[in-house]
Structure formats: structure tokens, C-alpha cells
Short mmCIF file of C-alpha atoms in Angstrom, two decimals:
data_model
loop_
_atom_site.label_atom_id
_atom_site.label_comp_id
_atom_site.label_asym_id
_atom_site.label_seq_id
_atom_site.Cartn_x
_atom_site.Cartn_y
_atom_site.Cartn_z
CA MET A 1 -100.52 -82.89 -92.12
CA ARG A 2 -97.97 -84.93 -93.95
CA ASP A 3 -98.62 -88.75 -95.16
CA ARG A 4 -96.29 -89.95 -92.77
CA ARG A 5 -96.42 -92.93 -96.04
CA PHE A 6 -92.78 -93.74 -97.47
CA HIS A 7 -93.05 -95.62 -101.16
CA LEU A 8 -91.56 -99.19 -101.62
CA GLY A 9 -89.64 -100.86 -104.35
CA TRP A 10 -87.73 -104.12 -105.23
CA PHE A 11 -85.20 -104.02 -107.04
CA THR A 12 -84.01 -107.43 -108.42
CA TYR A 13 -82.47 -109.15 -112.31
CA PHE A 14 -84.00 -111.76 -114.03
CA GLY A 15 -81.17 -114.41 -113.44
CA GLN A 16 -79.88 -117.35 -111.51
CA ASN A 17 -80.95 -116.47 -107.93
CA ALA A 18 -79.47 -118.06 -104.84
CA TRP A 19 -79.24 -120.90 -107.75
CA ASN A 20 -77.71 -123.14 -104.82
CA ASP A 21 -80.37 -122.61 -103.00
CA PRO A 22 -83.88 -125.17 -103.07
CA LEU A 23 -85.22 -121.88 -102.55
CA GLY A 24 -83.43 -120.14 -105.01
CA SER A 25 -84.24 -119.94 -109.14
CA GLY A 26 -82.31 -123.50 -109.36
CA SER A 27 -84.96 -125.31 -110.70
CA GLU A 28 -86.56 -123.22 -112.61
CA PRO A 29 -84.29 -120.14 -113.43
CA TRP A 30 -85.58 -118.98 -116.89
CA THR A 31 -89.00 -119.74 -116.77
CA GLY A 32 -89.68 -116.47 -114.66
CA ASP A 33 -91.92 -118.99 -111.96
CA LEU A 34 -89.35 -117.28 -109.10
CA HIS A 35 -90.52 -113.59 -110.36
CA LEU A 36 -93.89 -113.89 -110.90
CA ASP A 37 -94.08 -115.51 -106.90
CA LEU A 38 -92.24 -111.94 -106.45
CA ALA A 39 -94.11 -110.14 -107.63
CA ARG A 40 -98.04 -111.86 -106.69
CA ALA A 41 -96.37 -110.98 -103.06
CA MET A 42 -95.17 -107.83 -103.31
CA GLU A 43 -98.92 -106.87 -105.16
CA ARG A 44 -100.10 -108.18 -102.09
CA ALA A 45 -97.99 -106.18 -99.69
CA CYS A 46 -98.66 -103.39 -102.14
CA PHE A 47 -95.60 -101.79 -103.41
CA ASP A 48 -94.86 -99.02 -106.14
CA TYR A 49 -92.71 -101.32 -108.68
CA MET A 50 -90.52 -104.06 -109.22
CA LEU A 51 -87.05 -103.05 -111.43
CA ILE A 52 -86.03 -105.60 -113.21
CA GLU A 53 -81.40 -104.48 -113.86
CA ASP A 54 -80.59 -106.41 -116.46
CA THR A 55 -76.18 -105.40 -117.91
CA LEU A 56 -75.21 -106.49 -120.86
CA SER A 57 -71.09 -108.29 -120.76
CA ILE A 58 -70.24 -110.48 -118.84
CA PRO A 59 -67.21 -109.30 -115.86
CA ALA A 60 -63.96 -110.01 -116.63
CA VAL A 61 -62.70 -107.44 -114.13
CA TYR A 62 -61.99 -109.05 -111.33
CA LYS A 63 -58.12 -109.88 -111.28
CA GLY A 64 -59.01 -110.24 -115.33
CA SER A 65 -61.01 -112.97 -115.56
CA ARG A 66 -64.51 -114.28 -116.19
CA GLU A 67 -63.81 -117.54 -114.52
CA THR A 68 -65.48 -115.72 -110.44
CA TYR A 69 -68.07 -115.01 -112.33
CA LEU A 70 -69.20 -117.94 -114.18
CA LYS A 71 -69.16 -120.39 -110.86
CA HIS A 72 -70.57 -117.70 -108.86
CA ALA A 73 -73.13 -116.92 -110.77
CA ILE A 74 -71.85 -113.29 -110.06
CA MET A 75 -73.73 -110.86 -112.54
CA VAL A 76 -74.75 -113.89 -114.87
CA PRO A 77 -76.54 -115.60 -116.16
CA LYS A 78 -78.87 -113.00 -117.35
CA GLN A 79 -82.18 -113.90 -119.07
CA ASP A 80 -84.16 -110.21 -121.27
CA PRO A 81 -85.95 -108.79 -118.50
CA VAL A 82 -88.48 -108.11 -122.04
CA PRO A 83 -90.38 -111.08 -122.30
CA LEU A 84 -90.28 -111.26 -118.51
CA ALA A 85 -91.97 -108.18 -118.76
CA ALA A 86 -95.15 -109.03 -120.32
CA ILE A 87 -95.54 -112.10 -118.36
CA LEU A 88 -95.06 -110.26 -114.71
CA GLY A 89 -98.07 -107.83 -116.86
CA THR A 90 -100.83 -110.78 -116.69
CA ALA A 91 -100.98 -112.12 -113.51
CA THR A 92 -101.02 -108.73 -112.42
CA ARG A 93 -102.93 -105.89 -112.20
CA ASN A 94 -101.58 -103.12 -109.37
CA LEU A 95 -97.73 -103.38 -109.48
CA GLY A 96 -95.80 -101.12 -111.48
CA LEU A 97 -93.29 -103.06 -113.96
CA VAL A 98 -89.90 -102.19 -114.58
CA ILE A 99 -87.37 -102.97 -116.83
CA THR A 100 -84.11 -102.49 -117.87
CA LEU A 101 -83.00 -100.55 -121.13
CA SER A 102 -79.93 -99.30 -122.29
CA THR A 103 -79.79 -96.48 -124.77
CA LEU A 104 -76.79 -97.36 -125.95
CA ALA A 105 -77.87 -100.14 -126.74
CA TYR A 106 -81.84 -99.66 -128.47
CA LYS A 107 -82.24 -97.06 -131.46
CA PRO A 108 -84.71 -94.62 -129.95
CA PHE A 109 -87.33 -95.78 -132.72
CA MET A 110 -87.28 -99.04 -131.27
CA LEU A 111 -87.24 -98.27 -127.99
CA ALA A 112 -90.71 -96.13 -128.05
CA ARG A 113 -91.94 -98.45 -129.64
CA LEU A 114 -91.05 -101.01 -126.91
CA ILE A 115 -91.92 -98.74 -124.05
CA ALA A 116 -95.23 -97.70 -125.86
CA THR A 117 -95.70 -101.27 -126.22
CA LEU A 118 -95.60 -102.84 -123.12
CA ASP A 119 -97.12 -99.86 -121.45
CA HIS A 120 -100.37 -101.22 -123.29
CA MET A 121 -99.71 -104.05 -122.08
CA THR A 122 -99.70 -103.72 -118.83
CA ARG A 123 -102.75 -101.11 -118.87
CA GLY A 124 -100.00 -98.64 -117.98
CA ARG A 125 -98.04 -99.85 -114.94
CA PHE A 126 -94.25 -99.39 -117.22
CA GLY A 127 -91.36 -97.74 -116.56
CA TRP A 128 -88.47 -97.50 -118.14
CA ASN A 129 -84.98 -97.47 -115.77
CA ILE A 130 -82.85 -95.58 -117.89
CA VAL A 131 -79.80 -96.29 -118.20
CA THR A 132 -76.88 -95.16 -119.93
CA THR A 133 -74.52 -98.47 -119.71
CA ALA A 134 -70.98 -98.39 -117.30
CA GLU A 135 -69.38 -101.82 -118.81
CA HIS A 136 -66.10 -101.19 -120.91
CA ALA A 137 -67.12 -104.95 -121.94
CA SER A 138 -71.36 -104.11 -122.70
CA ALA A 139 -70.30 -101.29 -124.90
CA LEU A 140 -67.34 -103.95 -127.01
CA ASN A 141 -71.19 -106.61 -127.09
CA LEU A 142 -72.72 -104.05 -128.85
CA GLY A 143 -70.35 -103.07 -130.75
CA LEU A 144 -68.13 -100.35 -129.55
CA THR A 145 -65.22 -99.63 -130.04
CA GLU A 146 -64.32 -98.44 -126.60
CA LEU A 147 -66.99 -96.66 -123.50
CA PRO A 148 -67.93 -93.18 -124.02
CA PRO A 149 -66.62 -90.90 -121.13
CA ARG A 150 -70.17 -90.66 -118.69
CA GLN A 151 -70.51 -87.42 -119.08
CA LEU A 152 -71.05 -87.85 -122.87
CA ARG A 153 -72.74 -90.51 -122.51
CA TYR A 154 -75.49 -88.16 -120.50
CA ASP A 155 -75.29 -86.03 -122.93
CA MET A 156 -76.15 -88.28 -125.81
CA ALA A 157 -78.84 -89.24 -123.00
CA ASP A 158 -80.93 -85.77 -122.97
CA GLU A 159 -80.77 -86.13 -126.51
CA TYR A 160 -82.10 -89.67 -126.28
CA VAL A 161 -85.36 -89.15 -124.51
CA GLU A 162 -85.77 -86.50 -125.69
CA LEU A 163 -86.41 -87.96 -129.74
CA VAL A 164 -88.54 -90.80 -127.69
CA GLU A 165 -90.95 -87.97 -126.55
CA ARG A 166 -91.34 -87.23 -129.64
CA LEU A 167 -91.64 -90.42 -131.32
CA ILE A 168 -94.47 -91.20 -128.66
CA GLY A 169 -96.71 -87.94 -129.44
CA THR A 170 -96.41 -87.81 -132.89
CA TRP A 171 -99.85 -88.86 -131.44
CA GLU A 172 -101.40 -86.93 -131.58
CA PRO A 173 -105.19 -87.82 -128.72
CA GLY A 174 -108.23 -88.01 -130.46
CA ALA A 175 -105.82 -89.02 -133.35
CA VAL A 176 -107.97 -92.58 -132.65
CA VAL A 177 -111.06 -92.78 -133.93
CA ARG A 178 -112.65 -95.59 -134.44
CA ASP A 179 -116.03 -94.49 -136.69
CA ALA A 180 -117.50 -97.37 -138.13
CA ALA A 181 -120.00 -94.62 -139.50
CA THR A 182 -116.03 -93.47 -141.31
CA ASP A 183 -114.67 -97.06 -141.39
CA THR A 184 -111.94 -94.76 -140.47
CA TYR A 185 -109.66 -96.11 -137.76
CA ALA A 186 -107.16 -92.69 -136.99
CA ASP A 187 -107.66 -90.02 -138.37
CA ALA A 188 -104.21 -89.28 -140.62
CA SER A 189 -104.74 -84.99 -140.09
CA LYS A 190 -103.30 -85.67 -135.30
CA VAL A 191 -100.35 -88.59 -136.68
CA HIS A 192 -97.77 -86.41 -137.86
CA ALA A 193 -93.64 -86.64 -139.64
CA LEU A 194 -91.15 -85.68 -137.11
CA ASN A 195 -88.14 -85.54 -139.32
CA PHE A 196 -86.12 -85.05 -136.12
CA GLU A 197 -82.27 -83.99 -136.89
CA GLY A 198 -79.69 -84.23 -133.61
CA ARG A 199 -76.77 -84.20 -132.68
CA TRP A 200 -75.89 -88.13 -132.28
CA TYR A 201 -79.27 -89.11 -132.61
CA SER A 202 -81.89 -88.72 -135.78
CA SER A 203 -86.28 -90.41 -137.06
CA SER A 204 -88.25 -89.98 -138.82
CA GLY A 205 -91.18 -90.83 -137.28
CA PRO A 206 -93.72 -91.20 -136.66
CA LEU A 207 -94.17 -93.99 -134.69
CA THR A 208 -95.83 -97.24 -135.58
CA THR A 209 -97.86 -97.53 -132.05
CA THR A 210 -100.77 -95.43 -130.42
CA PRO A 211 -99.86 -93.80 -127.92
CA PRO A 212 -99.58 -95.49 -124.20
CA PRO A 213 -101.89 -95.16 -121.60
CA GLN A 214 -99.74 -93.16 -119.09
CA GLY A 215 -99.42 -90.73 -121.55
CA ARG A 216 -95.60 -92.10 -122.14
CA PRO A 217 -94.14 -94.33 -119.49
CA ALA A 218 -92.80 -94.22 -115.83
CA TYR A 219 -89.05 -92.79 -115.86
CA ILE A 220 -86.99 -94.87 -113.61
CA GLN A 221 -83.42 -93.76 -112.80
CA ALA A 222 -80.06 -93.91 -110.94
CA GLY A 223 -77.91 -90.98 -111.03
CA GLY A 224 -74.44 -90.97 -108.50
CA SER A 225 -72.40 -88.90 -110.41
CA PRO A 226 -73.07 -85.08 -110.14
CA ARG A 227 -73.98 -85.18 -113.49
CA GLY A 228 -75.82 -88.35 -112.90
CA ARG A 229 -78.36 -86.87 -110.42
CA LEU A 230 -78.07 -84.09 -113.34
CA PHE A 231 -79.87 -85.86 -116.00
CA ALA A 232 -82.28 -87.88 -112.85
CA ALA A 233 -84.01 -84.82 -111.93
CA THR A 234 -84.48 -83.88 -115.12
CA HIS A 235 -86.22 -86.45 -116.46
CA ALA A 236 -87.67 -89.04 -113.68
CA ASP A 237 -90.30 -89.71 -111.90
CA SER A 238 -88.25 -92.20 -109.19
CA VAL A 239 -84.69 -92.22 -108.71
CA ILE A 240 -82.76 -95.07 -106.85
CA ALA A 241 -80.70 -93.30 -104.49
CA SER A 242 -77.47 -95.34 -103.44
CA THR A 243 -76.55 -93.80 -100.40
CA THR A 244 -75.26 -94.42 -96.64
CA GLY A 245 -76.45 -93.79 -93.63
CA ILE A 246 -79.79 -90.98 -93.09
CA ALA A 247 -76.80 -87.87 -93.44
CA GLY A 248 -76.22 -89.51 -97.19
CA MET A 249 -80.00 -89.90 -97.72
CA LYS A 250 -80.82 -86.67 -96.99
CA SER A 251 -78.60 -84.92 -98.64
CA TYR A 252 -79.33 -87.05 -102.14
CA ARG A 253 -82.85 -86.80 -101.26
CA ASP A 254 -82.42 -82.50 -100.93
CA ASP A 255 -79.43 -82.10 -104.33
CA ILE A 256 -82.22 -84.39 -106.73
CA ARG A 257 -85.27 -81.89 -104.96
CA ARG A 258 -82.75 -79.43 -105.90
CA LEU A 259 -81.63 -79.45 -109.68
CA ALA A 260 -85.72 -80.70 -109.90
CA ALA A 261 -86.58 -77.28 -109.31
CA GLY A 262 -83.10 -75.08 -111.00
CA ALA A 263 -84.38 -77.61 -114.42
CA GLY A 264 -88.32 -75.88 -114.39
CA ARG A 265 -89.88 -79.39 -112.39
CA ASN A 266 -91.71 -80.15 -108.81
CA PRO A 267 -89.50 -81.57 -106.94
CA ASP A 268 -93.29 -83.36 -105.14
CA ASP A 269 -93.44 -84.36 -109.19
CA ILE A 270 -89.64 -87.31 -108.04
CA LYS A 271 -89.72 -90.04 -105.18
CA VAL A 272 -86.83 -90.41 -104.57
CA LEU A 273 -85.93 -94.50 -103.22
CA SER A 274 -83.04 -95.39 -101.27
CA LEU A 275 -81.52 -98.57 -102.26
CA ILE A 276 -81.74 -101.55 -98.87
CA ALA A 277 -81.79 -105.17 -97.80
CA PRO A 278 -83.48 -105.39 -94.59
CA VAL A 279 -82.46 -109.09 -92.69
CA VAL A 280 -85.42 -109.84 -91.11
CA ALA A 281 -86.11 -112.82 -88.68
CA GLU A 282 -88.46 -113.21 -86.44
CA THR A 283 -85.88 -112.89 -83.21
CA ARG A 284 -83.13 -109.91 -83.57
CA ALA A 285 -80.52 -113.57 -81.76
CA GLN A 286 -81.57 -114.92 -85.39
CA ALA A 287 -81.97 -112.30 -87.82
CA GLN A 288 -78.50 -111.45 -87.04
CA GLU A 289 -77.54 -115.31 -86.72
CA GLN A 290 -78.44 -114.72 -89.99
CA TYR A 291 -76.51 -111.38 -91.37
CA GLU A 292 -72.52 -113.27 -89.24
CA ARG A 293 -73.65 -116.54 -91.05
CA ALA A 294 -74.24 -115.39 -95.02
CA LEU A 295 -71.11 -112.59 -93.91
CA ALA A 296 -68.74 -116.06 -93.14
CA SER A 297 -69.67 -117.65 -95.69
CA PRO A 298 -67.19 -119.43 -97.89
CA GLY A 299 -66.39 -117.18 -101.33
CA TYR A 300 -67.96 -114.18 -99.76
CA THR A 301 -65.30 -111.56 -99.70
CA GLU A 302 -64.09 -113.18 -103.14
CA ARG A 303 -67.43 -112.59 -104.74
CA ALA A 304 -68.51 -108.89 -103.13
CA LEU A 305 -64.94 -107.84 -104.12
CA ALA A 306 -65.50 -109.59 -108.30
CA LEU A 307 -69.72 -108.46 -107.86
CA PHE A 308 -68.17 -104.50 -106.83
CA SER A 309 -65.39 -104.76 -109.34
CA SER A 310 -68.42 -105.08 -112.11
CA PHE A 311 -70.19 -102.54 -111.32
CA THR A 312 -66.58 -99.73 -111.31
CA ASP A 313 -64.75 -101.62 -113.96
CA ILE A 314 -62.03 -101.50 -110.53
CA ASP A 315 -60.22 -103.96 -110.39
CA PHE A 316 -60.44 -104.99 -106.51
CA SER A 317 -58.46 -108.10 -106.88
CA GLN A 318 -55.10 -105.86 -106.48
CA PHE A 319 -55.36 -104.00 -103.32
CA ASP A 320 -54.88 -105.32 -100.26
CA LEU A 321 -57.20 -106.95 -98.54
CA ASP A 322 -56.32 -105.20 -95.03
CA ALA A 323 -54.80 -101.55 -96.03
CA PRO A 324 -57.05 -98.47 -96.86
CA LEU A 325 -57.84 -98.23 -100.28
CA PRO A 326 -56.18 -95.41 -102.36
CA PRO A 327 -58.24 -92.63 -104.01
CA LEU A 328 -60.63 -94.15 -107.32
CA THR A 329 -62.17 -92.68 -110.62
CA THR A 330 -63.94 -95.25 -112.56
CA ASN A 331 -65.78 -93.74 -116.21
CA ALA A 332 -68.52 -96.81 -114.32
CA GLU A 333 -70.88 -96.28 -111.92
CA GLN A 334 -69.42 -93.83 -110.30
CA GLY A 335 -71.51 -93.93 -107.83
CA ALA A 336 -71.89 -97.28 -106.63
CA LEU A 337 -67.54 -96.99 -106.31
CA ASP A 338 -67.94 -93.97 -104.38
CA LYS A 339 -70.64 -95.83 -102.11
CA PHE A 340 -68.71 -99.32 -102.08
CA CYS A 341 -65.74 -97.49 -100.68
CA GLN A 342 -67.69 -94.67 -98.04
CA THR A 343 -65.74 -91.34 -99.99
CA GLN A 344 -65.97 -88.40 -97.62
CA PRO A 345 -66.88 -85.27 -98.03
CA GLY A 346 -64.51 -83.56 -100.18
CA GLY A 347 -63.89 -87.09 -102.15
CA SER A 348 -60.86 -88.68 -99.56
CA PRO A 349 -61.05 -92.37 -98.93
CA SER A 350 -63.08 -93.83 -96.31
CA PRO A 351 -59.91 -94.52 -93.08
CA LYS A 352 -62.05 -97.89 -93.53
CA THR A 353 -59.91 -101.15 -94.71
CA LEU A 354 -61.32 -102.68 -98.04
CA ARG A 355 -62.22 -105.98 -95.78
CA GLN A 356 -64.26 -103.21 -93.48
CA LEU A 357 -65.73 -101.76 -96.14
CA VAL A 358 -66.17 -105.62 -97.56
CA ARG A 359 -68.47 -106.59 -94.74
CA ASP A 360 -70.38 -103.27 -94.11
CA SER A 361 -71.34 -103.73 -97.96
CA GLY A 362 -73.03 -107.28 -97.16
CA THR A 363 -76.47 -105.70 -97.06
CA THR A 364 -76.23 -102.98 -99.78
CA GLY A 365 -79.01 -101.07 -98.26
CA ALA A 366 -78.16 -97.38 -96.93
CA LEU A 367 -78.85 -98.58 -93.18
CA ASP A 368 -78.74 -101.66 -90.98
CA LEU A 369 -81.37 -102.99 -90.72
CA VAL A 370 -80.83 -105.78 -89.17
CA GLY A 371 -84.22 -107.89 -86.51
CA THR A 372 -87.73 -108.53 -86.31
CA PRO A 373 -90.52 -106.72 -88.85
CA ASP A 374 -91.39 -104.80 -86.38
CA ASP A 375 -87.26 -103.45 -85.63
CA VAL A 376 -87.15 -102.66 -89.27
CA ALA A 377 -90.19 -101.56 -89.61
CA ASP A 378 -89.15 -98.73 -86.44
CA MET A 379 -85.69 -97.85 -88.19
CA MET A 380 -87.60 -96.98 -91.88
CA GLY A 381 -89.83 -94.92 -89.80
CA ASP A 382 -87.40 -92.95 -88.51
CA ALA A 383 -85.08 -92.19 -91.10
CA MET A 384 -88.18 -91.46 -93.57
CA ALA A 385 -89.16 -89.03 -90.68
CA GLN A 386 -84.81 -88.23 -90.73
CA VAL A 387 -84.69 -87.82 -94.51
CA GLY A 388 -88.41 -86.43 -95.07
CA GLY A 389 -89.19 -89.28 -97.99
CA ASP A 390 -89.67 -90.86 -100.20
CA GLY A 391 -89.41 -94.45 -99.97
CA PHE A 392 -87.04 -97.37 -99.69
CA LEU A 393 -85.78 -99.63 -102.86
CA ILE A 394 -85.34 -103.10 -101.34
CA ALA A 395 -82.99 -105.54 -102.81
CA THR A 396 -81.85 -108.52 -101.91
CA PRO A 397 -79.37 -109.13 -99.11
CA PHE A 398 -75.95 -110.14 -100.25
CA HIS A 399 -78.04 -110.91 -104.17
CA ARG A 400 -79.24 -114.42 -102.89
CA LEU A 401 -83.65 -114.04 -104.00
CA THR A 402 -85.96 -116.89 -102.41
CA ARG A 403 -89.13 -117.34 -101.71
CA VAL A 404 -88.24 -117.91 -97.80
CA TYR A 405 -86.37 -114.06 -98.55
CA ILE A 406 -89.84 -112.67 -100.00
CA ASP A 407 -92.25 -113.95 -97.14
CA SER A 408 -90.31 -111.82 -94.27
CA ILE A 409 -90.40 -108.93 -96.07
CA CYS A 410 -94.46 -109.27 -97.73
CA ASP A 411 -96.24 -110.85 -95.56
CA GLY A 412 -93.34 -110.29 -92.20
CA LEU A 413 -92.05 -106.51 -93.03
CA VAL A 414 -94.89 -104.65 -94.48
CA PRO A 415 -97.81 -105.44 -92.55
CA ALA A 416 -96.19 -104.02 -89.70
CA LEU A 417 -95.09 -100.84 -92.24
CA GLN A 418 -99.14 -101.00 -92.05
CA ARG A 419 -99.51 -101.16 -89.32
CA ARG A 420 -97.96 -98.10 -88.71
CA GLY A 421 -99.30 -96.39 -91.60
CA LEU A 422 -96.22 -96.10 -93.31
CA ALA A 423 -97.17 -98.10 -96.08
CA ARG A 424 -99.80 -98.82 -98.54
CA SER A 425 -102.61 -100.58 -97.74
CA ALA A 426 -104.60 -100.58 -100.84
CA TYR A 427 -104.62 -99.39 -104.04
CA THR A 428 -106.23 -96.66 -104.82
CA THR A 429 -105.07 -95.36 -108.73
CA THR A 430 -105.26 -97.11 -111.82
CA THR A 431 -101.40 -96.52 -113.72
CA LEU A 432 -98.00 -96.59 -112.82
CA ARG A 433 -96.97 -92.58 -112.64
CA GLN A 434 -100.44 -91.76 -110.74
CA THR A 435 -99.13 -94.78 -108.34
CA LEU A 436 -95.98 -92.17 -107.54
CA ARG A 437 -97.80 -88.85 -107.55
CA GLU A 438 -100.59 -90.83 -105.03
CA PHE A 439 -98.97 -89.20 -101.59
#
């Protein structure tokens, strides 16, 4: 009988979360205290991993200006997630910790050393969210004259990941002997030069760090376009699915599994987690009221349009709010664009107006999950039964992380899932990759 449990992760970023809410990050923006509270609550609820998103520029897409982003603290400011991951690693013992690192931002040698180090520091619980960077402004910040085309970025990333793995492999198993009798720390015959010469990258090796506890850290990826899906299916241990509806969730998962099999992988080794943003309260009426109040808050439409402009490099201020969008494509996050526009099969745009699409994007999730913990748990269980697996990645609704929301999920929703046998009640493995393959 198939295990009914599914995996759970949390998607967040190290920045100003609900900065004007006393229960957000306003009084403690850069200490990491809010994220420490989140990590401890997640570990208590037996989540698989926390994923910390990152971008490398202040957006200036909406209305061609940074003003809206700075005024509302949209995607800015953000701190470097690497030190935060190290801090979270000392405060937890079981929770996986995944940070976003760009293949455009780091030399492969430096990234290999960094992720191996963090895997050691977290005792085998580290994951790398692999991104190729999709913002033109970030490319300029990194010294490039333009953002490479999406296809080329993924081609380069394939070689990049290969080099990172081969650098980690320059130390053979058993290279570290720690033999006091012969005063030998490492067997030099088992540590090798690499002399890698690829089309885009090169490195002589060997890596300066010892092999990490997991062999290599867990890989997380969010491929939305056809090329992105192929990259994710080829490399990732867990894939983030930004889709709409049960049919969309199932289609995406089936496609990833098909591509994984084509790449010679066991599809069961890849856990596809669909993005959701539940709104949970003591009663259904209270949950619905919270949802409606957030949608009606001053400036909500502008903030939402600015946010999706930053994801897609498309200025949505140019379109009529009460008319459908024309067909749109981007060199940025095509998957995010398709989800926001609710693109139909064959690539045709949704007949909904832009205003309706903004309202639909309110919880940013694959499903409308508004209700009591028991309501939402039942909906999640029904969805997973129809999709076939593998779990959910929780994103904060309306991008406002507060301690109240953390408690509503970790101490409200997850116990309801556990009572139904749908979520893990205890950790039984020691590394993140083992946790992802537990069921």
C-alpha cells in the first residue's frame, strides 16, 4: 500500500517580511530572529526543508522605476542568505536548510567549496536551490552586459553543475584517514587534480574542502519552461512546481517524472512540491474574512503588479486592468509568467482581465486553500490523492510572514495533517537527501 504521507517545505526570503506589522520583521530585520522562530516551528512540525529565496538586484521594472519597490519593500531589501543558513543550522538538528545560489554569481570552484562547507556545518542537511538568474538588472550587477538567453543559461548550468560535482569528487571516499600512528591526515593518492576544461567553465582542482556528509548537498530547482523542466528533471532531488489547479499539478509532476526517466533517473527519487499559500483560521468565516481583507487593502493591486513585474521583467503598469492580457513571453521566469497569466494549453492567454488575474494571484498557490486547519488538511489530502504525490511548498500569502501565520501553519494545519496520517510526525533520517527519499 502506498504511503499516504507527503512532503512539506516552506518558501521564504531573508528580508523585510511584513515590515509594518509588529509581528513581522520590522523591529528585527537583519538579526534572523523571525527566521529562527520559523525554523524551530518547522522542525517541531517535522517539515522537510526551509527554502530561502534570493535575487541580486533591486527591481525597476514596474513603471520603469525602483520607486514602488522601495516604497513597499517589495523584493528589497534582502540580505545574503548564506550566513543565515549557518545560523539556522546551529539552532536545528533535523530540518533541511536550502538557500538560493546563482550559477551566474559564483565561480564553480567557490560555489562547490561553499556548499560543501555548509553541508558539513549542518551535518548533512544543506540544499542548494539552483538558479541561473532571470533578471536583466542582476546580470548588470554581476558585470555582464546583458542577461544570456534562457536556453543558453540552462546549457551553461548543466556544465556548471557537472563541474561542481566533479570538484566535490576530487576527494575519493576514504581519502581522510586521520592516522595518528603515521601522522597522516589525508591519503594524497586519493585526492586528485581535475583539470576540467569545458565550453564555459574550467578548474584545475582539487577542491580544498573534504567530501560533504551527503556526498553532495541536495539539489532543489524550479523549472517552469520546457528547458527548465528538463534541467530540473536531470539534476534535482526536489522540484518546485508553480502551477494552477489539480490538473496543472498532476500534468507538471507527470512531465517531470517522464523527463527524469528519459535522463536515466528513477522518477521516485525526485519530489515535486507544489507551491501553496494556505489562509488558516479558527473558523471558515474568519479565514475568508482574512483573505478578503488582504485583497482589499490599500495598494494591494499595485504591490501585486509590481511583484509579478519583477518576476517576469514585464511592466504590467502598461496594461488596462479591466481588459485581458495579450500573449506574453519573457527571457526571465516564463513559468511564473504563465502561472500569473493563467496561460491556456497551446499558449493562448486567459480570457480573464488583469484585475481578475491579480485577485487570483492573492495566495500565489496552486489551490484555493482558505478555511480551518481541518478544512485545508482535507483539501490538501484530496489534491495529493489525485496528483499522486509528492507534497507542498508553503509560501506566505500576500508575502507577509508573521509569527501568527507561522503558528497557524506549524501548530494548526500540520497537526491536522498528522492526525490524518498525511504528514510526518517524527524524523527518522539524518540527512536532507534521506529525508526526501523517506517516502
